XYZ file of C-alpha atoms in Angstrom:
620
model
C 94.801 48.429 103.116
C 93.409 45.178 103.473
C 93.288 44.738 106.985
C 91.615 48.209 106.897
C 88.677 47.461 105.137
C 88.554 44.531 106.709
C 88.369 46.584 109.863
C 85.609 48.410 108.121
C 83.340 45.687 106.257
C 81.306 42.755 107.570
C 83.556 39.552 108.227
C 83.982 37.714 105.541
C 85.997 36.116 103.199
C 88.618 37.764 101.076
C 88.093 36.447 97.870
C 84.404 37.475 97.380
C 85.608 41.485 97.911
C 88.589 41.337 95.594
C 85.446 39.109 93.066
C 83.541 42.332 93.315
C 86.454 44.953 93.210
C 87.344 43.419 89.634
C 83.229 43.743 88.527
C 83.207 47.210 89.159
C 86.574 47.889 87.880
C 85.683 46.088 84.334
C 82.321 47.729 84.397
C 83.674 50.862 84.619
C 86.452 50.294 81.687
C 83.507 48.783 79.662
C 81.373 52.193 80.397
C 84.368 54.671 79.683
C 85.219 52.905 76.252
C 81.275 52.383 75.246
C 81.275 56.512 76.115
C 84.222 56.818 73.779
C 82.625 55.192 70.649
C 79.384 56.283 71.390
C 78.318 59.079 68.283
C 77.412 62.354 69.618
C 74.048 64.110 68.992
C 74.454 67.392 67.574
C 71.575 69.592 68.729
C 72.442 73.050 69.227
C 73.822 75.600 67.118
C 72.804 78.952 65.121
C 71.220 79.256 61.912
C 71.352 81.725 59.470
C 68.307 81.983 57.347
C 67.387 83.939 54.142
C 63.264 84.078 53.150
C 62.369 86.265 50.718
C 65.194 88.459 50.775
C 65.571 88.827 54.498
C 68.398 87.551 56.639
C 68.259 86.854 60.099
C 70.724 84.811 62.603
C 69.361 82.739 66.020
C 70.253 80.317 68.436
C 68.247 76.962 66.752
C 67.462 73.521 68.751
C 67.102 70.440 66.307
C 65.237 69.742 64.949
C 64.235 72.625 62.240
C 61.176 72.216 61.006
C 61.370 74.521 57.424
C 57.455 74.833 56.684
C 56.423 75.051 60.051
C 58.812 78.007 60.933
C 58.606 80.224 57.471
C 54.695 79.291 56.681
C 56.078 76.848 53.604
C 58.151 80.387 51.848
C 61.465 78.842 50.106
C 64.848 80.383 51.219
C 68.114 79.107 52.270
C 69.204 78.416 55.793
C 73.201 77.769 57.125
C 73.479 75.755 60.569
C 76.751 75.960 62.315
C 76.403 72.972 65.080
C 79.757 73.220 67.413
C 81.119 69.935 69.018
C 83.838 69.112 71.428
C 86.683 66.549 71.383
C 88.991 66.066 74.262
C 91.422 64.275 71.538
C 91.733 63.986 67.836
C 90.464 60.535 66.349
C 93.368 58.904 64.730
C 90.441 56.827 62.911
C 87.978 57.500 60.216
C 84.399 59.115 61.079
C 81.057 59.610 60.196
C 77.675 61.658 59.971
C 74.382 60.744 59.939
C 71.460 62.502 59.268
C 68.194 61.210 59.778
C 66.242 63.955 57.534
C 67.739 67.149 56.001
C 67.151 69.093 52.672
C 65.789 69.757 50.102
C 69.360 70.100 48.395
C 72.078 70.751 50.783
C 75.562 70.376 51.458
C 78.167 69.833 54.293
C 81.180 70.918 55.615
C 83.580 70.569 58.570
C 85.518 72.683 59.747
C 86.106 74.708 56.793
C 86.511 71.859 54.251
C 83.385 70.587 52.106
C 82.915 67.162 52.593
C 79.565 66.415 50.071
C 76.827 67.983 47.817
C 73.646 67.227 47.342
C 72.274 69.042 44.973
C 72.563 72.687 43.386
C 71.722 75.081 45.756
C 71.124 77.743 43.506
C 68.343 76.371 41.801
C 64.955 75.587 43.570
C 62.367 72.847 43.321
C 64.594 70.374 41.386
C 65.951 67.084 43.370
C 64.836 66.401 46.599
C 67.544 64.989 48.983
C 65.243 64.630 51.899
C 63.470 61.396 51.326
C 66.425 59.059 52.538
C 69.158 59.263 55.484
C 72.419 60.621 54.892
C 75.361 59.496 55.712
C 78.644 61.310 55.226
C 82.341 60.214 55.482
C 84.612 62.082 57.810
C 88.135 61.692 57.303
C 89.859 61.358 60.424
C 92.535 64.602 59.526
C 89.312 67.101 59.247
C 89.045 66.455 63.734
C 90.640 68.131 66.188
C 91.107 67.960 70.005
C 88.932 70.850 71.182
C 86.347 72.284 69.644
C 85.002 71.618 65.981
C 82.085 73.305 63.963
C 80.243 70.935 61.341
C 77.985 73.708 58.738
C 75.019 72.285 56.916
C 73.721 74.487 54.142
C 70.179 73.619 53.487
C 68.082 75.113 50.391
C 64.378 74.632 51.293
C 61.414 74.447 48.650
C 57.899 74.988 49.800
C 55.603 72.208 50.884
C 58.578 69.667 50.449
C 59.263 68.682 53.881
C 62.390 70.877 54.202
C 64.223 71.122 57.342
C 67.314 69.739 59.310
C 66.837 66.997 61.897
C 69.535 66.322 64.915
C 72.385 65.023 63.456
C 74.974 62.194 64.899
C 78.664 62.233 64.652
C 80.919 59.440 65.584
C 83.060 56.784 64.559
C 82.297 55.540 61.043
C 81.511 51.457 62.409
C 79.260 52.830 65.328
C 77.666 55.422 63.210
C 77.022 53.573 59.854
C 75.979 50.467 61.103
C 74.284 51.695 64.310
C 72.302 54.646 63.002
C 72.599 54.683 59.129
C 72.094 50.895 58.417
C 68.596 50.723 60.089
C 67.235 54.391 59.209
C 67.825 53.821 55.610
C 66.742 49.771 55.609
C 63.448 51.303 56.933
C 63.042 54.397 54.462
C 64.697 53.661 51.463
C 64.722 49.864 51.353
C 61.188 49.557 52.712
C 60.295 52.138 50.262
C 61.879 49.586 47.325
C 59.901 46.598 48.913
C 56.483 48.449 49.521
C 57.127 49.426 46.068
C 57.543 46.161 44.865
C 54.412 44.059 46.626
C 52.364 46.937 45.719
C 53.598 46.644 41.748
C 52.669 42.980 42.584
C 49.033 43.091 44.144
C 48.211 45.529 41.693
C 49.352 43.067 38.672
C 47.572 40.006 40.074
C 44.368 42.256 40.774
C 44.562 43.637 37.178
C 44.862 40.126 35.727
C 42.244 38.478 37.459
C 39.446 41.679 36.420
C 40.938 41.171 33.097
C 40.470 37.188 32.882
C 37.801 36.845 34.999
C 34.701 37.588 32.985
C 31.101 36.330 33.412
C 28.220 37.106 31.250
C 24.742 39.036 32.699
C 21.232 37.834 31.944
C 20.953 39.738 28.786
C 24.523 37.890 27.524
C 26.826 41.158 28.034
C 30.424 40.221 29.310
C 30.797 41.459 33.199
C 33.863 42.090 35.609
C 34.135 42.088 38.803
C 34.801 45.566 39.970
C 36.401 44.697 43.436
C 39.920 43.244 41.162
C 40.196 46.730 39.277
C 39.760 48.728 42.503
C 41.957 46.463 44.138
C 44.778 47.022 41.200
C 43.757 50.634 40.809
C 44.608 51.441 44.869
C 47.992 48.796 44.736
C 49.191 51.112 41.366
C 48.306 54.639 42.951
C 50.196 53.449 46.159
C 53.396 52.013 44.069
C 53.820 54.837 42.433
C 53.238 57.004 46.113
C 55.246 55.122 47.859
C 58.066 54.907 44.536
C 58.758 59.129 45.491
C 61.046 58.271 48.290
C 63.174 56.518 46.402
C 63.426 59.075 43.604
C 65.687 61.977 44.667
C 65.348 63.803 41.675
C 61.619 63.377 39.616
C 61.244 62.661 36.404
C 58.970 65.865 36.502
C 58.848 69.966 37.570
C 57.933 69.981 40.846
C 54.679 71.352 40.335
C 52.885 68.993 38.889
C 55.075 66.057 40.135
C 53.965 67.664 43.542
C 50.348 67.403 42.358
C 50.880 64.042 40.555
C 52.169 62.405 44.221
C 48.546 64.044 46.145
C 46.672 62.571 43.433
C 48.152 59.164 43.975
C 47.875 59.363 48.117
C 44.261 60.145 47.256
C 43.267 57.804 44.298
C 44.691 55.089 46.893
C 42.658 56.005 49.726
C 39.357 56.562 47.571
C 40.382 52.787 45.485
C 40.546 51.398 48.667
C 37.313 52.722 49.601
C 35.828 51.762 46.677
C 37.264 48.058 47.327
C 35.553 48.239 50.612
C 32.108 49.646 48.787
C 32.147 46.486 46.629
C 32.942 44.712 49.505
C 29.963 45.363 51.702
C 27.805 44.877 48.468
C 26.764 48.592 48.674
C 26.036 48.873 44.765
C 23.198 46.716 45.690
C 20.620 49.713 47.582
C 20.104 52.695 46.782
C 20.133 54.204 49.475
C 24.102 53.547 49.596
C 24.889 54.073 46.347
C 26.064 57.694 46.998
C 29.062 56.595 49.443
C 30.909 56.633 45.715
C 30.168 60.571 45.100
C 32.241 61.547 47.985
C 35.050 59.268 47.245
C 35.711 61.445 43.517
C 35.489 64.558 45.540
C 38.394 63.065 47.478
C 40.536 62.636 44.174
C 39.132 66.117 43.274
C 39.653 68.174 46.170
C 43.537 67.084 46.407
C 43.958 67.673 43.036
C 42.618 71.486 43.268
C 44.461 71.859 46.937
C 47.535 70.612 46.064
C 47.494 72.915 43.058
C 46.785 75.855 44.772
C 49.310 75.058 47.747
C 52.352 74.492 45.455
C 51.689 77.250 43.242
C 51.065 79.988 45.848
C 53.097 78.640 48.145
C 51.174 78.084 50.994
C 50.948 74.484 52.210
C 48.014 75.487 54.343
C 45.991 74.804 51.688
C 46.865 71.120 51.712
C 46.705 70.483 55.059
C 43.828 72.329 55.042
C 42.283 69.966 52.877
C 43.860 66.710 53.913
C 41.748 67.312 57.312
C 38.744 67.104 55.484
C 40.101 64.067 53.572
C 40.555 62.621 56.893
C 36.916 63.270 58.089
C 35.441 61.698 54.684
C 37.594 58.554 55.128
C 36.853 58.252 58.675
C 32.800 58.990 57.846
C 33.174 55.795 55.333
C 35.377 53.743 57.352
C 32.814 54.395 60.030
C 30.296 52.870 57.822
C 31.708 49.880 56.684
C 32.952 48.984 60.383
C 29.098 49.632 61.120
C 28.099 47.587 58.037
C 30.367 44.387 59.120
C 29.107 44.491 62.455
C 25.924 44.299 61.166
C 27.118 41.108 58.585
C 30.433 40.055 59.808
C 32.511 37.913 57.626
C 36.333 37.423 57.752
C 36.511 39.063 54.767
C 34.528 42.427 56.007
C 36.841 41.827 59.754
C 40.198 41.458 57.956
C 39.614 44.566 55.796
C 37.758 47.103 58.322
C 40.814 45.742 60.815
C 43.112 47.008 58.423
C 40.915 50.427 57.196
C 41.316 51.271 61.251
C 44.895 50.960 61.522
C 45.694 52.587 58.494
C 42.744 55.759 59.521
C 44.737 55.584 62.739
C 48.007 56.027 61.354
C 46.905 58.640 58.804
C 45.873 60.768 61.802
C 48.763 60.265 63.409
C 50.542 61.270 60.341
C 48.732 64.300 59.969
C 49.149 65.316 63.526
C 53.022 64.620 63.687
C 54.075 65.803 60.142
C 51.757 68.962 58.803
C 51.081 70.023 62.382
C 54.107 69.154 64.291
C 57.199 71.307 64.768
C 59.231 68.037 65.384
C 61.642 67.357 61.975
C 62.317 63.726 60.957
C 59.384 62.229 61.078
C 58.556 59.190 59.114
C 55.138 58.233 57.559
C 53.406 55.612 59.507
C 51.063 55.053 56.385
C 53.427 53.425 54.251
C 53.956 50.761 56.688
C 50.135 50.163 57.433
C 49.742 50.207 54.016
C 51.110 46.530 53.883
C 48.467 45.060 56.016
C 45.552 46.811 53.592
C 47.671 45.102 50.844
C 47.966 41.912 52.192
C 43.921 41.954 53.428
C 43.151 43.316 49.634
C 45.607 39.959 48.118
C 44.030 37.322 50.248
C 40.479 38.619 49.435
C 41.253 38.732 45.937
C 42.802 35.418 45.851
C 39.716 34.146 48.550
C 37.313 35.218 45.153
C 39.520 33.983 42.880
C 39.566 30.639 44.308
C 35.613 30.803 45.280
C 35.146 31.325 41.402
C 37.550 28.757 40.065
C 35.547 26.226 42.307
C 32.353 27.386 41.153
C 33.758 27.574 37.743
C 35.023 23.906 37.693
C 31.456 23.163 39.618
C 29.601 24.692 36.233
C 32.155 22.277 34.110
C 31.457 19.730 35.895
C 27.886 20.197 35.481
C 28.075 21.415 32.076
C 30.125 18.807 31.254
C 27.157 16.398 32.776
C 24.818 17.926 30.564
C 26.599 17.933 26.968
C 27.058 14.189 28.241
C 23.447 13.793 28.963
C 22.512 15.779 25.634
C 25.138 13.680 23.354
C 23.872 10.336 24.552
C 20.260 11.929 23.969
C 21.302 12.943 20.945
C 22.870 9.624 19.653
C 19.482 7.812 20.877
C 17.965 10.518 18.759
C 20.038 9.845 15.729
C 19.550 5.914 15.841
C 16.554 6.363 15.881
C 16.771 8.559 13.018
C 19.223 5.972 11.098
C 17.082 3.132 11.447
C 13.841 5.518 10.184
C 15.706 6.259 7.829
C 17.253 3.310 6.487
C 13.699 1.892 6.569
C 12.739 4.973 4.780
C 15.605 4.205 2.162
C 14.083 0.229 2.120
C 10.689 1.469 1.381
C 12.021 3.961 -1.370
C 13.776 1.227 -3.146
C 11.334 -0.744 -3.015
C 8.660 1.905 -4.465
C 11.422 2.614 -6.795
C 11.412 -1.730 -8.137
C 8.299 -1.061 -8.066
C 8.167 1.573 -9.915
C 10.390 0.578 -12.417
C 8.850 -2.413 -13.061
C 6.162 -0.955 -13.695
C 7.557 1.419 -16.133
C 9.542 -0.853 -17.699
C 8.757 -4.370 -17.703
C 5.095 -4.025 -16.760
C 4.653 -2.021 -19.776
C 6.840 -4.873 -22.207
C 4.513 -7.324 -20.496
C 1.303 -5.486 -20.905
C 2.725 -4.704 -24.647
C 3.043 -8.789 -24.851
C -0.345 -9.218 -23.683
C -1.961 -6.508 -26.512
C 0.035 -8.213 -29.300
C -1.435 -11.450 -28.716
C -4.774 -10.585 -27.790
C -4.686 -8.558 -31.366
C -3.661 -11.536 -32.907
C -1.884 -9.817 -35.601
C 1.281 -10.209 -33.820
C 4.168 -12.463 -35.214
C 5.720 -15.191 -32.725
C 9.293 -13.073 -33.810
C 7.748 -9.432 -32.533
C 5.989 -11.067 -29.344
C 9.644 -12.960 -28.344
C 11.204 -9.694 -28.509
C 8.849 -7.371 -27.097
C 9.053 -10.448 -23.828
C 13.366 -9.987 -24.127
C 13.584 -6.612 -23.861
C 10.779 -7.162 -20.705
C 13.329 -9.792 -19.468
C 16.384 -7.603 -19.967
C 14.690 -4.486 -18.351
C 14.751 -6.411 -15.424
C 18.034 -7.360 -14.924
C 19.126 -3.835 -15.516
C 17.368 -2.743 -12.574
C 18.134 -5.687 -10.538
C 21.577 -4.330 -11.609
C 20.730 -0.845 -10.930
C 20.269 -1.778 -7.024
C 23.942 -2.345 -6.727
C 25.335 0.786 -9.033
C 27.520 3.448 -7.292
C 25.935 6.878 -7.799
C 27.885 8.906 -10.620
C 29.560 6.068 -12.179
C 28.421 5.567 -15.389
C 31.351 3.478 -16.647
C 29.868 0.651 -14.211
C 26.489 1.339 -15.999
C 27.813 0.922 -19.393
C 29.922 -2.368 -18.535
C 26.010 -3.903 -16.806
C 24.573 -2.636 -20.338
C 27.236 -4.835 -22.216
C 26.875 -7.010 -20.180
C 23.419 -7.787 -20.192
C 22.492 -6.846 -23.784
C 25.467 -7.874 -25.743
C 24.253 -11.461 -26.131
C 21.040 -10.539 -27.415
C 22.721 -8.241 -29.603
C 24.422 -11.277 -30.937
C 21.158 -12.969 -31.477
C 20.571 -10.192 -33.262
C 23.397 -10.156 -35.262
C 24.406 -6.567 -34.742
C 27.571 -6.221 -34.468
C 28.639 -4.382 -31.002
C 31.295 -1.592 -31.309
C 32.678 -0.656 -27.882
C 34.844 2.509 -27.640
C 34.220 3.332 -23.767
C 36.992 5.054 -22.071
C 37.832 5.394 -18.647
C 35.641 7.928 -17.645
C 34.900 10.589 -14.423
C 31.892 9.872 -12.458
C 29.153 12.286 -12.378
C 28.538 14.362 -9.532
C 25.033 14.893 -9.553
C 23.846 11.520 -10.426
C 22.323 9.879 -8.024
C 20.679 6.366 -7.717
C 17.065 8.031 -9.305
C 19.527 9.842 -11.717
C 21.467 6.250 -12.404
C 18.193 4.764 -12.921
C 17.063 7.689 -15.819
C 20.315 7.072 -17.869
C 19.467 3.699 -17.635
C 16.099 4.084 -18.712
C 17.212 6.349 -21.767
C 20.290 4.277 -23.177
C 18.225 0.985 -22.708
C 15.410 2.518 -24.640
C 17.343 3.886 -27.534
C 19.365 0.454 -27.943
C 15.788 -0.802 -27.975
C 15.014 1.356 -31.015
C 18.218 0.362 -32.782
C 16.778 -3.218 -32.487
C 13.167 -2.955 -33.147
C 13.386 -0.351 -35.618
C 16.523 0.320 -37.173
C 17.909 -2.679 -39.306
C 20.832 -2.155 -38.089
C 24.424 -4.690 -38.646
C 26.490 -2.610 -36.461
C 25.843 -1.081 -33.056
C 28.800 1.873 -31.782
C 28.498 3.196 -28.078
C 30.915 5.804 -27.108
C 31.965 7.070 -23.730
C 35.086 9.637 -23.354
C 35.514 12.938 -21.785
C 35.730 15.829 -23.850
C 37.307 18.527 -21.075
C 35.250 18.363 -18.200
C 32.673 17.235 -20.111
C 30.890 13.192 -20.390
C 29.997 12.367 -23.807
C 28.311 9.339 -24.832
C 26.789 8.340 -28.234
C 25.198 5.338 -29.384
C 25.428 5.316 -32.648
C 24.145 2.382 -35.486
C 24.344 2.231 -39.255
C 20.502 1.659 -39.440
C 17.759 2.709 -41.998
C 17.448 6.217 -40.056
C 14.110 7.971 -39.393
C 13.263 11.605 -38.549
C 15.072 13.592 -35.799
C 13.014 16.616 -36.050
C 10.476 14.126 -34.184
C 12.534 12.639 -31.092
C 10.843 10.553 -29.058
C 9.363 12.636 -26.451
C 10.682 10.136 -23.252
C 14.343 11.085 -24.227
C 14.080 14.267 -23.820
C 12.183 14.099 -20.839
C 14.585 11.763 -19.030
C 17.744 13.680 -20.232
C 16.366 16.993 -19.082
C 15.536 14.987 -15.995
C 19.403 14.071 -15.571
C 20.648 17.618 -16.720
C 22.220 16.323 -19.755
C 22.296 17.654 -23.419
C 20.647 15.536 -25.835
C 21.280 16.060 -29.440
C 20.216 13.459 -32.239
C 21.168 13.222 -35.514
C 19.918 10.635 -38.294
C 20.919 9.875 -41.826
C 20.210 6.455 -43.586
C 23.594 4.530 -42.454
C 24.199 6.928 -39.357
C 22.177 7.170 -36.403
C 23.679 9.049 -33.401
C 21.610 9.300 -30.539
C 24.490 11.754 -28.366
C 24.150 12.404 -24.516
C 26.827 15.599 -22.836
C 27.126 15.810 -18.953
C 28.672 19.315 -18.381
């Protein structure tokens, strides 16, 4: 055999023939056992379907697209899809199917294998948002041939169908075909979900938080973080359905509730981009906002219309014209940022292209389309609006938090500026003032030298010009000159309100000349409160009006014993000076008491008996 081939082929060595005869040997193993594992694609078959009442039985080609075929009626539909085996697996199986619903189940060759769903009850869950993948023991196959039924129930305007479905080995299958379909659609779906939730919060915060006040002082937000959260929210809970097999609603209006969304995204977004390219500012493009609620509208009123008479026309219908309106504004902001570019307005009209280009596409392929399986481009694109709409956001966050800090900063410059204004201000207004206080006290001295011992003196200087005067009235009319001064040398240093200091500079300074008197003093001052609303002027009038009735209990009264009382009674400051003199009138007080005790806001009350004098003062 050799040495015919040899005979037959080039010379050359041996070894690089048998080298090659090995290669295509292996290569040919490695192809027959690839072929073996490989999952079959189940495409042809019959179906029998059921709309409104009638039956009818065809040849079918996966995929089966349900709305496109029966105009969006609900029915029922059985596919019997026939395979060959040339042997029996002795190992475990599976099936995948990319779309199928909306409830089904499945069955092989006679034995039911999994439900989804009740099939005799329509528009409940909704099995066709995720890949399928069923178990196949390996008992259930046989050498020869082998029929796999799907029994589909179909709602209207639900995406109902069956798509080509794979059978194989359960590795080659599940982690070939079932693994990456349902990371993509279900998975995705959960992730989508989740930045959406997440772009939405951060947008919502930062409108909430971020507030700055207009000319006439009213709090303002910035409307570009609400749209921002408002599109990241409608798309969440959008892109949430295909994850939820069976809604939390009828189908109706959870039908109506998922348009909405799909549409309050889209018009959000456009509303993002309408802050964006500062359109509030003109007139003249204020009105891009009208057509964006007509948007909302219109697939609120379509949507309602198509589910409830089923007829799905209506929605695509409409979605058409949602198409044109987006692509009319996108149009206009593309225009706009040529006009200003920014990498803002680029990163954002980038993204508004893609996604316009993949909603046509998903128009085109999905409501016009016969082909089953499908997946929405959209919620893929979706991520780069996201992720343009988060760095924006977070771009004006951070542009405000600087400027923010810059108006601290320069705030904080100012208050600075204004406090050590302000503390000039106010030294300048201490030292006034303290000069002001100088030149009070000294008017006061003044004043009360004046009153007091300018008036002894001036009394002095009438009794000896007179002549009449004894040497004993003129020395005492010059001591009580001599002690009015010391009391309001004394007076200077007095706390305001504390009249137990006063008394103990009036004992002081008179008890001495009491002595020289010989009157007796009698002190019976206890501890005592201090006055609130005596101050120094205030001091200075009690001092005025005890000195001056001591004064009478010297000139006048005769008296051998001298009593001054000080206690509180309640709340109340009493003091009395009180003498065992000769007595005179009360009915006629001596008009400066009264005066100065009015002056003070105290009570004065006299009474006088020959033996008992009491001159009585009440502070309330």
């Amino acid at each position: 055999m050799l040495r015919t081939l040899r005979g037959r082929l080039p010379a050359m060595p041996i070894a690089p023939w048998l080298l090659l005869l090995v290669l295509a040997l292996w290569t040919g193993w490695a192809m027959g056992a690839g072929a073996a594992d490989r999952p079959l694609e189940l495409r042809r078959g019959t179906v029998t379907a059921e709309v409104d009442g009638a039956v009818r039985s065809e040849p079918v080609e996966l995929s089966y697209h349900w709305d496109r075929l029966h105009r969006g009626r609900p029915g029922l539909a059985s596919f019997d899809l026939p395979f060959v085996l040339p042997t029996a697996p002795d190992s475990p199986w599976g099936i995948f199917i990319p779309r199928t619903g909306n409830v089904f189940e499945v069955q092989l060759n006679g034995a039911l294998l999994q439900v989804y769903g009740d099939l005799s009850r329509g528009n409940g869950a909704d099995y066709a948002k995720a890949p399928i993948y069923v178990p196949v023991p390996g008992e259930l196959l046989r050498a020869g041939e082998n029929h796999l039924q799907i029994r589909i129930r179909a709602d209207s305007a639900r995406r109902a169908g069956l798509s080509r479905v794979f059978i194989g080995p359960a590795d080659a299958v599940r982690n070939g075909l079932f693994e990456p379909a349902y990371a993509w659609r279900f998975t995705a779906s959960v992730l989508l979900t989740a930045f959406s939730l997440i772009v939405g919060a951060i947008a919502l915060a930062l409108w909430l938080t971020q507030v700055d006040a207009t000319a006439t002082g009213q709090p303002r937000r910035d409307g570009i973080y609400l749209w921002a959260a408002l599109a990241e929210f409608c798309w969440a809970i959008r892109v949430a359905d295909g994850v939820i097999a069976e809604p939390p609603l009828p189908w109706v209006p959870w039908g109506v509730l998922m348009a909405t969304c799909y549409a309050g995204w889209a018009a959000s977004a456009m509303m993002f981009c309408y802050h964006l390219a500062d359109w509030g500012r003109t007139a003249h493009t204020r009105w891009l906002r009208w057509p964006l609620l007509a948007v909302v509208l219109g697939t609120v009123v379509s949507t309602a219309l198509a589910l409830q008479r089923e007829q799905p026309i209506w929605l695509t219908g409409w979605l058409a014209i949602e198409i044109v309106v987006i692509a009319v504004f996108v149009g206009a902001f593309v225009g706009s940022t040529a006009r200003r570019p920014s990498a803002e307005r680029l990163l954002v009209a980038a993204a508004a292209l893609l996604t316009l280009a993949f909603g046509v596409r998903d128009w085109l392929g999905i409501r016009l389309s016969d082909a089953y399986g499908e997946t929405t481009w959209v919620r893929y694109s979706s991520v780069f609006f996201g992720i343009a709409l988060l760095l924006i956001v977070l771009r004006r966050f951070r542009a405000a938090s600087v400027a923010a800090r810059g108006a601290v900063r320069t705030l904080a410059e100012r208050v600075a500026q204004r406090e050590r204004e302000l503390a000039s201000t106010y030294a300048e207004l201490e030292r006034a003032a303290r000069d002001q206080a100088r030149t009070h006290e000294r008017e006061r001295i003044l004043r009360d030298m004046h009153d007091g011992v300018g008036s002894h003196i001036s009394s002095a200087i009438r009794q000896l010009q007179s002549g009449q005067t004894s040497s004993e009235e003129l020395l005492r009319t010059l001591r009580d000159s001599m002690d009015q001064l010391k009391l309001s040398i004394d007076s200077i240093h007095l706390p305001p309100g504390d009249v137990g200091a006063l008394l103990a500079a009036f004992r002081y300074r008179l008890e001495p000349r009491l002595a020289t008197a010989e009157v007796a003093l009698d002190w019976a001052v206890d501890e005592v409160a201090p006055v609130a609303h005596l101050d120094a002027h205030g001091m200075r009038q009690l001092q005025f009006l005890l000195f001056e009735a001591i004064s009478n209990v010297l000139q006048h009264a005769q008296a051998r014993v001298l009593r001054l009382e000080a206690r509180m009674e309640g709340t109340a400051l009493a003091l009395r000076v009180i003498d065992d003199g000769r007595g005179f009138d009360a009915t006629r007080a001596p008009r400066s008491l009264a005066e100065r005790a009015g002056a003070i806001g105290a009570r004065l009350a006299l009474e006088s008996r020959p033996g008992r004098t009491v001159v009585q003062l009440v502070f309330d």
